[in-house]
Coordinates of C-alpha atoms and ligand atoms in Angstrom, one line a residue:
Chain J
M1 CA 0.1 0.1 0.0
S2 CA 1.8 3.3 -1.1
N3 CA 1.0 6.7 0.2
S4 CA 2.0 8.6 -2.8
A5 CA -1.5 10.3 -3.2
T6 CA -1.4 11.7 0.4
A7 CA 2.3 12.5 -0.1
T8 CA 1.8 14.8 -3.2
Q9 CA -1.4 16.2 -1.9
G10 CA -0.2 16.9 1.6
V11 CA -1.9 15.9 4.8
T12 CA -4.9 18.3 4.2
G13 CA -5.7 16.7 0.8
Q14 CA -5.7 20.2 -0.9
P15 CA -6.8 19.8 -4.5
R16 CA -4.9 21.0 -7.5
A17 CA -6.8 24.1 -8.6
S18 CA -7.1 22.9 -12.3
E19 CA -9.1 19.7 -11.3
R20 CA -12.7 19.4 -10.6
A21 CA -13.6 18.2 -7.1
V22 CA -15.8 15.4 -8.6
D23 CA -15.9 14.1 -12.1
I24 CA -18.1 11.0 -12.6
R25 CA -18.4 9.6 -16.2
D26 CA -21.1 7.1 -16.9
A27 CA -20.8 5.2 -13.7
H28 CA -22.6 2.0 -13.2
Y29 CA -22.7 0.1 -10.0
V30 CA -24.1 -3.5 -9.5
Y31 CA -24.1 -5.0 -6.1
P32 CA -22.6 -8.3 -6.3
T33 CA -24.8 -9.6 -3.6
G34 CA -28.1 -10.4 -5.5
N35 CA -27.0 -8.7 -8.6
V36 CA -28.9 -5.4 -7.7
V37 CA -28.3 -2.7 -10.1
A38 CA -27.8 0.5 -7.8
L39 CA -26.5 2.9 -10.4
G40 CA -27.4 2.8 -14.1
G41 CA -25.2 5.3 -15.7
V42 CA -24.4 8.4 -13.7
D43 CA -22.7 11.6 -14.9
L44 CA -21.9 14.3 -12.4
R45 CA -19.4 17.1 -12.3
V46 CA -19.0 19.2 -9.0
E47 CA -16.8 22.2 -8.9
H48 CA -14.7 23.1 -5.8
G49 CA -16.5 24.9 -3.2
E50 CA -20.0 23.7 -4.5
I51 CA -22.6 22.8 -2.0
L52 CA -24.6 20.1 -3.5
G53 CA -27.7 18.3 -2.1
I54 CA -28.9 14.8 -3.2
I55 CA -32.6 13.9 -2.9
G56 CA -34.5 11.0 -4.0
Q57 CA -36.7 8.2 -2.6
N58 CA -35.2 5.3 -0.5
G59 CA -33.4 2.8 -2.8
S60 CA -32.8 5.3 -5.6
G61 CA -29.0 5.0 -5.3
K62 CA -28.0 8.0 -3.2
T63 CA -25.9 6.2 -0.7
T64 CA -24.3 4.0 -3.4
L65 CA -23.4 7.0 -5.5
T66 CA -21.6 8.7 -2.5
K67 CA -19.7 5.8 -1.5
L68 CA -18.1 6.0 -5.2
F69 CA -16.6 9.2 -4.1
N70 CA -14.2 8.0 -1.5
G71 CA -13.5 4.7 -3.1
L72 CA -15.7 2.5 -0.7
L73 CA -17.2 1.3 -3.8
K74 CA -15.6 1.0 -7.1
P75 CA -17.8 1.4 -10.1
T76 CA -18.7 -1.7 -12.1
S77 CA -18.0 0.5 -15.1
G78 CA -17.3 4.1 -15.8
K79 CA -14.7 6.5 -14.3
I80 CA -14.6 8.3 -10.9
L81 CA -12.2 11.2 -10.7
I82 CA -12.0 13.0 -7.2
N83 CA -9.6 16.0 -7.2
G84 CA -8.3 14.5 -10.4
I85 CA -7.5 11.3 -8.9
D86 CA -8.9 8.0 -10.3
T87 CA -10.5 6.3 -7.4
S88 CA -9.9 2.9 -8.9
T89 CA -6.1 3.3 -8.4
Q90 CA -6.5 4.3 -4.7
T91 CA -7.3 2.6 -1.4
V92 CA -10.1 3.9 0.7
Q93 CA -7.5 5.0 3.2
Q94 CA -5.6 6.9 0.6
M95 CA -8.8 8.8 -0.6
A96 CA -9.5 9.5 3.1
A97 CA -7.2 12.5 2.9
H98 CA -9.3 14.0 0.2
V99 CA -12.9 12.9 1.0
G100 CA -14.5 12.8 4.3
Y101 CA -17.5 10.6 4.7
V102 CA -20.0 11.0 7.5
F103 CA -22.0 7.7 7.9
Q104 CA -25.6 7.9 8.5
N105 CA -25.4 6.0 11.8
P106 CA -22.9 7.4 14.2
N107 CA -22.8 4.0 15.8
H108 CA -21.1 2.5 13.0
Q109 CA -18.4 5.0 13.3
L110 CA -17.4 5.5 16.9
F111 CA -15.2 3.2 18.8
A112 CA -12.6 5.2 20.9
R113 CA -12.4 5.5 24.6
S114 CA -13.2 9.2 24.7
I115 CA -14.8 11.7 22.5
E116 CA -11.3 13.5 22.4
E117 CA -9.7 10.4 21.1
E118 CA -12.4 9.8 18.6
L119 CA -11.9 13.4 17.2
K120 CA -8.1 12.7 16.9
F121 CA -8.5 9.4 15.2
G122 CA -9.1 10.5 11.5
P123 CA -6.5 13.3 11.4
R124 CA -3.8 11.2 13.0
N125 CA -4.3 8.5 10.4
I126 CA -3.7 11.0 7.6
G127 CA -0.5 12.2 9.1
V128 CA -1.5 15.4 11.0
P129 CA 1.2 16.3 13.6
E130 CA 0.2 15.9 17.3
D131 CA 0.3 19.7 18.2
E132 CA -1.9 20.6 15.3
L133 CA -4.3 17.8 16.4
D134 CA -5.0 19.5 19.7
E135 CA -5.7 22.6 18.0
R136 CA -8.1 21.0 15.6
V137 CA -9.8 19.2 18.4
A138 CA -10.1 22.4 20.5
Q139 CA -11.8 24.1 17.4
A140 CA -14.2 21.3 16.8
V141 CA -15.2 21.1 20.4
E142 CA -15.8 24.7 20.5
F143 CA -17.9 24.7 17.2
F144 CA -20.0 21.6 18.0
G145 CA -20.4 22.5 21.7
L146 CA -18.8 19.4 22.9
K147 CA -16.9 20.8 25.9
D148 CA -18.9 19.2 28.6
Y149 CA -18.4 15.7 26.9
I150 CA -14.9 15.6 25.8
A151 CA -13.7 13.0 28.2
E152 CA -17.0 10.8 27.9
H153 CA -17.1 7.6 26.2
P154 CA -18.9 8.1 22.8
Y155 CA -21.5 5.6 23.6
R156 CA -22.5 7.3 26.9
V157 CA -23.9 10.4 25.2
S158 CA -27.3 11.0 23.8
F159 CA -27.9 10.1 20.2
P160 CA -27.9 13.6 18.8
I161 CA -24.6 14.5 20.5
R162 CA -23.2 11.1 19.2
K163 CA -24.2 12.1 15.7
L164 CA -22.5 15.6 16.2
V165 CA -19.4 13.5 17.3
G166 CA -19.6 11.3 14.3
I167 CA -19.6 14.7 12.1
A168 CA -16.9 16.4 14.0
S169 CA -14.7 13.4 13.8
I170 CA -14.7 13.7 10.1
V171 CA -14.5 17.5 10.2
T172 CA -11.3 17.5 12.1
M173 CA -9.7 15.6 9.2
R174 CA -10.3 18.8 7.0
P175 CA -10.9 17.2 3.8
S176 CA -11.5 19.2 0.7
I177 CA -14.7 17.3 0.0
L178 CA -17.1 16.3 2.6
I179 CA -20.0 13.9 2.2
F180 CA -22.9 13.7 4.5
D181 CA -25.3 10.8 4.4
E182 CA -28.5 12.0 6.1
P183 CA -26.8 14.3 8.6
S184 CA -30.0 15.8 10.3
T185 CA -32.0 12.4 10.6
G186 CA -32.8 11.8 14.3
Q187 CA -31.6 15.2 15.4
D188 CA -33.2 17.6 17.9
H189 CA -33.7 21.3 17.5
N190 CA -30.2 22.3 18.8
T191 CA -28.0 19.9 16.9
T192 CA -29.9 20.4 13.7
H193 CA -29.2 24.2 14.2
I194 CA -25.4 23.3 14.7
I195 CA -25.3 21.2 11.5
N196 CA -27.0 24.1 9.5
G197 CA -24.3 26.3 10.9
L198 CA -21.6 23.9 10.0
M199 CA -22.9 23.7 6.4
R200 CA -22.6 27.5 6.1
R201 CA -19.2 27.5 7.6
L202 CA -18.0 24.8 5.2
R203 CA -19.3 26.9 2.3
D204 CA -17.5 29.9 3.6
E205 CA -14.3 28.0 3.9
G206 CA -14.6 26.8 0.4
T207 CA -15.0 23.1 1.3
T208 CA -17.0 21.1 -1.4
V209 CA -20.0 19.5 0.4
I210 CA -22.1 16.8 -0.9
C211 CA -25.2 16.2 1.3
V212 CA -27.8 13.4 1.0
S213 CA -30.8 14.4 2.9
H214 CA -34.5 14.3 3.4
D215 CA -34.4 17.5 5.3
M216 CA -35.8 19.8 2.7
P217 CA -35.6 23.1 4.8
L218 CA -32.0 22.3 5.6
L219 CA -31.2 21.9 1.7
A220 CA -33.4 25.0 0.9
D221 CA -31.4 27.0 3.3
V222 CA -27.7 26.2 2.5
V223 CA -27.6 24.3 -0.8
K224 CA -27.0 26.0 -4.3
R225 CA -27.7 23.0 -6.3
V226 CA -29.9 19.9 -5.9
I227 CA -29.6 16.6 -7.6
V228 CA -32.7 14.5 -7.8
M229 CA -32.1 10.7 -8.0
K230 CA -34.7 8.2 -9.2
D231 CA -34.4 4.4 -10.1
T232 CA -30.6 4.4 -10.2
R233 CA -30.2 7.6 -12.3
I234 CA -30.0 11.4 -11.9
I235 CA -33.2 12.7 -13.2
A236 CA -32.8 16.4 -12.4
D237 CA -29.9 18.8 -11.4
A238 CA -30.9 22.4 -10.8
S239 CA -31.2 25.0 -8.1
P240 CA -33.4 24.1 -5.1
R241 CA -35.8 26.8 -6.2
E242 CA -36.4 25.3 -9.6
V243 CA -36.4 21.7 -8.2
F244 CA -39.0 22.3 -5.4
A245 CA -41.1 24.5 -7.8
D246 CA -41.5 21.5 -10.3
K247 CA -44.6 19.9 -9.0
A248 CA -44.5 17.1 -11.5
L249 CA -41.0 16.3 -10.6
M250 CA -41.7 16.3 -6.9
A251 CA -44.8 14.1 -7.5
R252 CA -43.0 11.7 -9.6
T253 CA -40.3 11.1 -7.0
N254 CA -42.6 11.2 -4.0
L255 CA -40.7 14.0 -2.6
Q256 CA -42.2 17.0 -0.7
A257 CA -40.9 20.5 -1.1
P258 CA -40.3 22.4 2.1
Q259 CA -43.7 23.4 3.6
I260 CA -43.0 27.2 3.1
T261 CA -42.4 26.4 -0.6
E262 CA -45.7 24.5 -0.8
I263 CA -47.5 27.3 0.7
A264 CA -45.9 29.9 -1.7
L265 CA -46.6 27.7 -4.6
N266 CA -50.4 27.6 -3.5
T267 CA -50.7 31.1 -2.7
V268 CA -48.3 34.0 -4.1
V269 CA -46.9 32.1 -7.0
P270 CA -50.1 31.8 -9.2
R271 CA -50.3 35.5 -8.5
G272 CA -46.9 36.3 -9.9
G273 CA -45.0 35.9 -6.6
H274 CA -41.7 34.1 -6.4
V275 CA -40.9 30.6 -5.1
A276 CA -40.0 31.1 -1.5
L277 CA -37.5 28.9 0.1
T278 CA -37.5 30.3 3.7
P279 CA -40.2 31.8 5.9
E280 CA -38.6 35.1 5.5
E281 CA -38.8 35.2 1.8
L282 CA -42.4 34.3 1.9
A283 CA -43.2 36.8 4.7
A284 CA -41.6 39.5 2.6
D285 CA -43.7 38.5 -0.4
I286 CA -46.9 38.4 1.6
S287 CA -46.5 41.6 3.3
T288 CA -45.7 43.4 0.1
R289 CA -48.8 42.2 -1.4
I290 CA -50.9 43.3 1.8
R291 CA -49.6 46.7 2.4
G292 CA -47.8 47.4 -0.7
T293 CA -44.4 47.5 1.3
A294 CA -42.3 45.1 3.4
V295 CA -42.7 44.8 7.2
T296 CA -39.1 45.0 8.1
P297 CA -36.7 45.8 5.4
S298 CA -34.0 43.8 7.2
S299 CA -35.9 40.5 6.7
T300 CA -36.0 40.9 3.0
A301 CA -32.3 41.1 2.7
R302 CA -31.9 37.5 1.5
Chain Q
M1 CA -13.2 -3.7 -2.7
S2 CA -16.1 -5.6 -1.4
M3 CA -18.0 -4.2 1.6
Q4 CA -19.3 -7.6 2.5
M5 CA -16.8 -10.0 4.3
A6 CA -19.5 -12.7 4.5
L7 CA -18.9 -15.6 6.8
P8 CA -20.7 -18.3 4.8
I9 CA -22.9 -19.8 7.6
A10 CA -26.1 -18.0 6.8
M11 CA -28.8 -18.9 4.5
I12 CA -28.2 -18.3 0.9
P13 CA -31.7 -17.4 -0.7
G14 CA -32.7 -19.5 -3.5
N15 CA -35.4 -21.7 -4.9
S16 CA -33.6 -24.9 -5.8
V17 CA -34.9 -28.4 -5.2
I18 CA -32.9 -28.5 -2.0
H19 CA -34.3 -25.2 -0.8
R20 CA -37.7 -26.6 -1.2
I21 CA -37.2 -29.7 0.9
N22 CA -38.9 -29.5 4.1
P23 CA -36.6 -28.7 7.1
L24 CA -37.6 -31.8 9.0
A25 CA -36.5 -34.0 6.1
K26 CA -33.2 -32.2 6.1
I27 CA -32.8 -32.5 9.9
V28 CA -33.4 -36.3 9.4
W29 CA -30.5 -36.3 7.0
V30 CA -28.1 -34.2 9.2
V31 CA -28.9 -36.1 12.4
G32 CA -28.4 -39.4 10.4
Y33 CA -25.1 -38.2 9.1
I34 CA -23.9 -37.4 12.6
A35 CA -25.2 -40.8 13.8
L36 CA -23.4 -42.7 11.1
A37 CA -20.3 -40.7 11.1
F38 CA -19.7 -41.6 14.7
S39 CA -20.7 -45.1 14.4
T40 CA -18.4 -46.2 11.6
Q41 CA -14.8 -46.4 10.9
N42 CA -15.1 -47.2 7.3
V43 CA -13.3 -44.6 5.4
F44 CA -15.0 -45.4 2.1
L45 CA -18.3 -44.8 3.6
L46 CA -17.2 -41.5 5.4
Y47 CA -15.8 -40.0 2.3
G48 CA -18.7 -41.3 0.3
M49 CA -20.9 -39.5 2.6
A50 CA -18.8 -36.2 2.2
L51 CA -18.9 -36.4 -1.5
F52 CA -22.7 -37.0 -1.5
A53 CA -23.2 -33.8 0.5
F54 CA -20.7 -31.9 -1.7
L55 CA -22.7 -33.0 -4.8
L56 CA -25.8 -31.4 -3.4
A57 CA -24.1 -28.0 -3.4
P58 CA -24.3 -27.4 -7.2
I59 CA -27.9 -28.5 -7.1
A60 CA -28.6 -26.0 -4.4
G61 CA -26.4 -23.3 -6.1
V62 CA -24.3 -22.8 -2.9
T63 CA -21.0 -24.4 -4.2
K64 CA -19.0 -21.2 -3.7
P65 CA -20.1 -20.3 -0.2
L66 CA -19.9 -24.0 0.8
L67 CA -16.4 -24.0 -0.4
K68 CA -15.6 -20.9 1.7
G69 CA -17.2 -22.4 4.6
A70 CA -15.2 -25.5 4.2
L71 CA -11.8 -23.5 4.3
I72 CA -12.0 -24.0 8.1
L73 CA -11.2 -27.5 7.4
V74 CA -7.7 -26.8 5.9
P75 CA -6.1 -25.9 9.3
V76 CA -8.2 -28.9 10.9
A77 CA -7.1 -31.5 8.2
S78 CA -3.5 -30.5 7.9
S79 CA -2.8 -30.3 11.7
L80 CA -4.8 -33.6 12.2
L81 CA -3.0 -35.6 9.6
A82 CA 0.5 -34.2 10.5
I83 CA 0.0 -35.2 14.2
Q84 CA -1.4 -38.6 13.4
I85 CA 2.0 -39.2 11.3
I86 CA 4.4 -38.1 14.1
A87 CA 2.3 -39.4 17.1
P88 CA -0.2 -42.1 15.9
A89 CA -3.3 -42.5 18.2
V90 CA -3.1 -46.4 18.0
E91 CA -1.2 -48.9 20.3
K92 CA 2.4 -49.6 19.7
P93 CA 4.4 -51.1 17.9
W94 CA 4.4 -48.6 15.1
T95 CA 6.0 -49.3 11.7
H96 CA 8.6 -46.7 11.1
V97 CA 8.3 -45.2 7.6
A98 CA 10.8 -42.3 7.3
D99 CA 12.8 -39.8 9.2
I100 CA 12.7 -36.0 8.7
G101 CA 15.5 -34.7 11.1
V102 CA 14.6 -35.7 14.5
L103 CA 11.0 -36.5 13.5
Q104 CA 10.0 -40.1 13.0
L105 CA 7.1 -40.7 10.7
Y106 CA 4.8 -43.5 11.1
G107 CA 1.9 -44.8 8.8
D108 CA -0.2 -46.7 11.6
G109 CA -2.1 -43.7 12.9
L110 CA -3.0 -42.5 9.5
Y111 CA -6.0 -44.7 8.9
Y112 CA -7.6 -43.3 12.2
G113 CA -6.7 -39.8 11.2
F114 CA -8.5 -40.2 7.9
V115 CA -11.4 -41.5 9.8
L116 CA -11.5 -38.5 12.2
L117 CA -11.3 -36.1 9.3
G118 CA -14.0 -38.0 7.3
R119 CA -16.3 -37.6 10.3
V120 CA -15.7 -33.9 10.6
V121 CA -15.9 -33.3 6.7
S122 CA -19.1 -35.3 6.1
C123 CA -21.0 -33.7 9.0
L124 CA -19.7 -30.2 8.4
L125 CA -20.7 -30.4 4.7
M126 CA -24.2 -31.8 5.3
A127 CA -24.9 -29.2 8.2
L128 CA -23.6 -26.3 6.0
I129 CA -25.8 -27.5 3.1
M130 CA -28.9 -27.5 5.5
V131 CA -28.2 -24.2 7.1
M132 CA -27.5 -22.5 3.6
T133 CA -30.8 -23.8 2.2
T134 CA -33.1 -23.4 4.9
H135 CA -35.0 -20.3 6.2
P136 CA -34.4 -19.9 9.9
S137 CA -38.0 -19.2 10.5
D138 CA -38.9 -22.6 8.6
L139 CA -36.5 -24.3 10.8
F140 CA -38.0 -22.8 13.8
T141 CA -41.5 -23.8 12.9
S142 CA -40.3 -27.4 12.0
L143 CA -38.4 -27.8 15.2
S144 CA -41.4 -26.6 17.4
K145 CA -43.5 -29.4 15.6
L146 CA -40.8 -31.7 17.1
K147 CA -41.7 -30.4 20.5
I148 CA -38.3 -28.9 20.9
P149 CA -38.5 -26.6 24.0
Y150 CA -39.6 -23.2 22.8
A151 CA -36.8 -21.1 24.5
F152 CA -34.1 -23.3 23.2
N153 CA -35.6 -23.3 19.6
F154 CA -35.9 -19.5 19.9
M155 CA -32.3 -19.2 20.7
L156 CA -31.1 -21.3 17.7
A157 CA -33.3 -19.3 15.3
M158 CA -32.3 -16.0 16.6
T159 CA -28.6 -16.9 16.3
L160 CA -29.2 -17.9 12.6
Q161 CA -31.1 -14.8 11.9
L162 CA -28.7 -12.4 13.4
I163 CA -25.7 -13.8 11.7
P164 CA -26.4 -12.0 8.4
V165 CA -27.4 -9.0 10.2
F166 CA -24.1 -8.9 12.1
Q167 CA -22.2 -9.6 8.8
R168 CA -23.7 -6.5 7.2
E169 CA -23.0 -4.4 10.3
V170 CA -19.3 -5.6 10.4
G171 CA -18.9 -4.6 6.7
I172 CA -20.4 -1.2 7.3
I173 CA -18.3 -0.6 10.4
M174 CA -15.0 -1.6 8.6
S175 CA -15.8 0.8 5.8
A176 CA -16.4 3.6 8.2
Q177 CA -13.1 3.0 9.7
K178 CA -11.4 2.8 6.3
S179 CA -13.0 6.2 5.4
R180 CA -11.3 7.8 8.3
G181 CA -7.9 6.4 6.9
M182 CA -7.5 3.5 9.4
K183 CA -4.0 2.2 8.7
G184 CA -2.8 -1.3 8.7
R185 CA -4.8 -4.5 8.0
G186 CA -3.5 -6.5 11.0
F187 CA -5.6 -7.9 13.6
A188 CA -4.7 -5.3 16.2
A189 CA -5.7 -2.5 13.8
V190 CA -9.1 -4.1 13.1
L191 CA -9.9 -4.9 16.7
P192 CA -11.3 -1.4 17.6
S193 CA -13.8 -1.6 14.9
F194 CA -15.4 -4.4 17.0
V195 CA -16.3 -2.1 19.6
P196 CA -19.3 -0.8 17.7
V197 CA -20.2 -4.3 16.6
F198 CA -20.4 -5.5 20.2
V199 CA -22.1 -2.4 21.4
G200 CA -24.6 -2.8 18.5
A201 CA -25.1 -6.4 19.4
I202 CA -25.8 -5.7 23.1
E203 CA -28.2 -2.9 22.1
R204 CA -30.0 -5.1 19.8
V205 CA -30.4 -7.9 22.4
Q206 CA -31.6 -5.5 24.8
Q207 CA -34.3 -4.1 22.5
L208 CA -35.2 -7.6 21.5
S209 CA -35.7 -8.7 24.9
I210 CA -38.0 -5.7 25.8
S211 CA -39.8 -6.2 22.5
L212 CA -40.3 -9.9 23.4
E213 CA -41.6 -9.4 26.7
S214 CA -44.1 -6.9 25.5
R215 CA -45.4 -9.4 23.3
G216 CA -45.8 -12.0 25.8
F217 CA -42.7 -14.1 25.2
G218 CA -42.7 -17.0 27.6
S219 CA -46.4 -17.2 28.0
N220 CA -47.9 -20.7 27.9
G221 CA -50.2 -22.1 25.5
F222 CA -50.2 -23.3 21.9
K223 CA -48.3 -21.1 19.5
T224 CA -49.1 -20.6 15.8
S225 CA -46.6 -19.7 13.2
Y226 CA -46.9 -17.0 10.6
R227 CA -44.8 -19.1 8.1
Q228 CA -46.4 -22.3 7.1
V229 CA -44.2 -25.0 6.4
K230 CA -45.7 -27.5 3.9
V231 CA -44.8 -31.2 4.0
R232 CA -45.3 -32.7 0.7
P233 CA -45.2 -36.4 -0.5
S234 CA -41.7 -36.0 -1.7
D235 CA -40.6 -34.6 1.7
W236 CA -41.9 -37.8 3.2
V237 CA -40.1 -39.9 0.8
I238 CA -36.9 -37.9 1.1
G239 CA -37.1 -38.2 5.0
I240 CA -38.1 -41.8 5.1
I241 CA -35.4 -42.9 2.6
G242 CA -32.8 -40.9 4.7
A243 CA -33.9 -42.5 7.9
L244 CA -33.9 -46.0 6.6
L245 CA -30.6 -45.7 4.6
L246 CA -28.6 -44.1 7.3
A247 CA -30.3 -46.3 10.0
T248 CA -29.3 -49.5 8.1
L249 CA -25.8 -48.3 7.6
V250 CA -25.6 -47.4 11.2
T251 CA -26.7 -51.1 12.0
V252 CA -24.5 -52.7 9.6
S253 CA -21.6 -50.8 10.8
I254 CA -22.1 -51.5 14.3
M255 CA -22.6 -55.2 13.7
R256 CA -19.3 -55.2 11.9
G257 CA -17.5 -53.8 14.9
L258 CA -17.5 -50.2 13.3
W259 CA -16.6 -51.6 9.9
S260 CA -12.9 -50.5 10.1
V261 CA -11.2 -51.5 6.7
S262 CA -7.9 -50.5 7.9
S263 CA -6.6 -53.9 6.9
L264 CA -7.6 -53.1 3.2
V265 CA -6.0 -49.8 3.1
V266 CA -2.2 -49.6 3.1
F267 CA -0.5 -46.4 2.8
P268 CA 2.8 -46.6 0.7
H269 CA 5.7 -45.1 2.7
I270 CA 6.4 -42.6 0.1
F271 CA 2.6 -41.4 0.3
V272 CA 3.2 -41.1 4.1
F273 CA 6.1 -39.0 3.8
W274 CA 4.7 -36.5 1.2
L275 CA 1.4 -36.3 2.9
F276 CA 3.4 -35.3 6.1
I277 CA 5.3 -32.7 4.1
V278 CA 2.2 -31.1 2.6
A279 CA 0.1 -31.3 5.8
A280 CA 2.9 -30.0 8.1
G281 CA 3.9 -27.4 5.5
T282 CA 0.4 -26.1 5.1
F283 CA -0.3 -26.0 8.9
A284 CA 3.0 -24.1 9.4
A285 CA 2.2 -21.7 6.6
I286 CA -1.2 -21.0 8.2
I287 CA 0.3 -20.5 11.7
L288 CA 3.0 -18.1 10.2
A289 CA 0.6 -16.2 8.2
T290 CA -1.7 -15.6 11.2
L291 CA 1.1 -14.4 13.3
I292 CA 2.5 -12.0 10.6
Y293 CA -1.2 -10.8 10.3
A294 CA -1.5 -10.2 14.0
F295 CA 1.7 -8.3 14.7
K296 CA 1.8 -6.3 11.3
K297 CA 0.9 -2.6 11.9
Ligands
LIG401 N1 -24.9 -3.9 0.3 C1 -26.1 -4.1 -0.5 N2 -26.1 -5.2 -1.2 C2 -27.0 -5.3 -2.1 N3 -27.9 -4.4 -2.5 C3 -27.8 -3.1 -2.0 C4 -26.8 -2.9 -1.1 N4 -26.9 -1.6 -0.6 C5 -27.8 -1.1 -1.3 N5 -28.5 -2.0 -2.3 C6 -29.6 -1.7 -3.1 O1 -29.1 -0.7 -4.1 C7 -30.2 0.2 -4.3 C8 -29.8 1.5 -3.9 O2 -29.6 1.6 -2.5 P1 -29.0 3.0 -1.8 O3 -27.8 3.4 -2.7 O4 -28.7 2.6 -0.5 O5 -30.3 3.9 -2.1 P2 -30.5 5.1 -1.1 O6 -29.4 5.7 -0.4 O7 -31.0 6.2 -2.2 O8 -31.8 4.7 -0.3 C9 -31.3 -0.3 -3.6 O9 -32.1 -1.1 -4.4 C10 -30.7 -1.2 -2.4 O10 -31.6 -2.2 -2.1
LIG402 MG1 -29.2 5.8 1.9

């Protein structure tokens, strides 16, 4: 097992600027167990710093697609280039420096004696020096609000906190591409808020984020581009506003636009209003209609 | 890189002739195999039984997983035969066959070694064929018909049903660790991954026991089953033929004083010598590989 990819890319897995973050050409994937076709020809290009949402019904192939990104699965046919690197030539361990993958269930991920050790495990594996480890852990503890739990065993904290630890343990690796599989499932209000904030911070830092989610408000809030999957293929690729406004598409895939968007579509949109993604947008639209002017100019700033 | 590291001891779904045989008929065969294997010392019979069981695999479409499962026999077979050659489990005097350094090789224990191995191989193959072609729930229903105590039956069924679940979990957990750049492939490096597996297992068992209690597990009375297991005429035929055939062979075997044919089987010295080289070599290689695997980081 050689480490050449990690060596040339440095421990943070910084991409070469000329390459795309993700470049997938005609990827097919068939699970050997039972010959299940999970991907039937997927093309996808993602630029550095993009925030991408992936939606689609259960079984449509979302998880399979994301597992191609860090080489956990190698395509049955087709090509996967990540930061310009062909995943078929790399081990998952080598890809780990480029692509962070947050598993849906934190219980599958956590094993260390303490949350602190858990947060250090990934970055240590990709060769981050010890003093920098402490700094990264301190930052993560601060951001995710884990101060009170740092010495706890990962299995002794509540599920939402454990999920945050699972996310934090990947974020401390500072990969240039981060994949989340259903980050907000089973979360409470507080942790959802933190995850929301994380997405925004990652966007501001220029990390490429790919987020599989059923949490439409989360996507509407932070994502600029949404991919819709159905029956092993990508059937739509557009802004969340366009995707959520497409009633036929949403019905065909059994998905529901955020409630706010639904309300907008059934009220102001037929009267020439625009497709709202957040309560603030809809409120602004409605109040303009009622009084001819917005209630608070500040809330229309979006 | 496959995410599944399947231990081949779970059911392989299918709809072959073998899959469709009633579990009770299969149990008859497995029990009969065990009874016969331990009441005979006839190597031809034992390896004939093994061959018959093995020939069922292609019919059931489980040849590959069966071979995987039978890999466990490699260390068993090589150590067993090698030891029988240097230290026969029969009375002296032994006939000296050859020397390798300080080791003296004998052919006398070899027949008995092949008998022991034949027992293990034939029973293991038959049992694997049964487990791989029978749905755990069907086995459960069939065993309750036999008035096997409910709790015992339940333990068996749960164990068989949880095996594929844990296999899947282990696969996911290993890939989660790899995604975080887990280095090394040695046992020591993989060990931490089993924390989540055990935690998951314990949590699952706790939930299971709560859910069982809330559904009246342990209450008395007649129990019905959701899965109906049909007994067709062909199942009767297979079961009865199995019972008769195997019972006859058991009887014949016992009447002939375990039917040992050791006097008919003569191992040439050169065969004993090379068998020892191969068996001892294989076993040593396995031990060495395991040690390297365990201490490599
Ligand atoms: N390990 C596996 N073995 C066999 N089939 C699988 C496996 N994982 C997923 N599948 C199948 O592949 C298809 C796509 O699954 P997945 O990518 O998990 O979809 P999603 O994440 O969108 O729910 C489904 O039909 C699913 O049953
Ligand atoms: Mg999924």
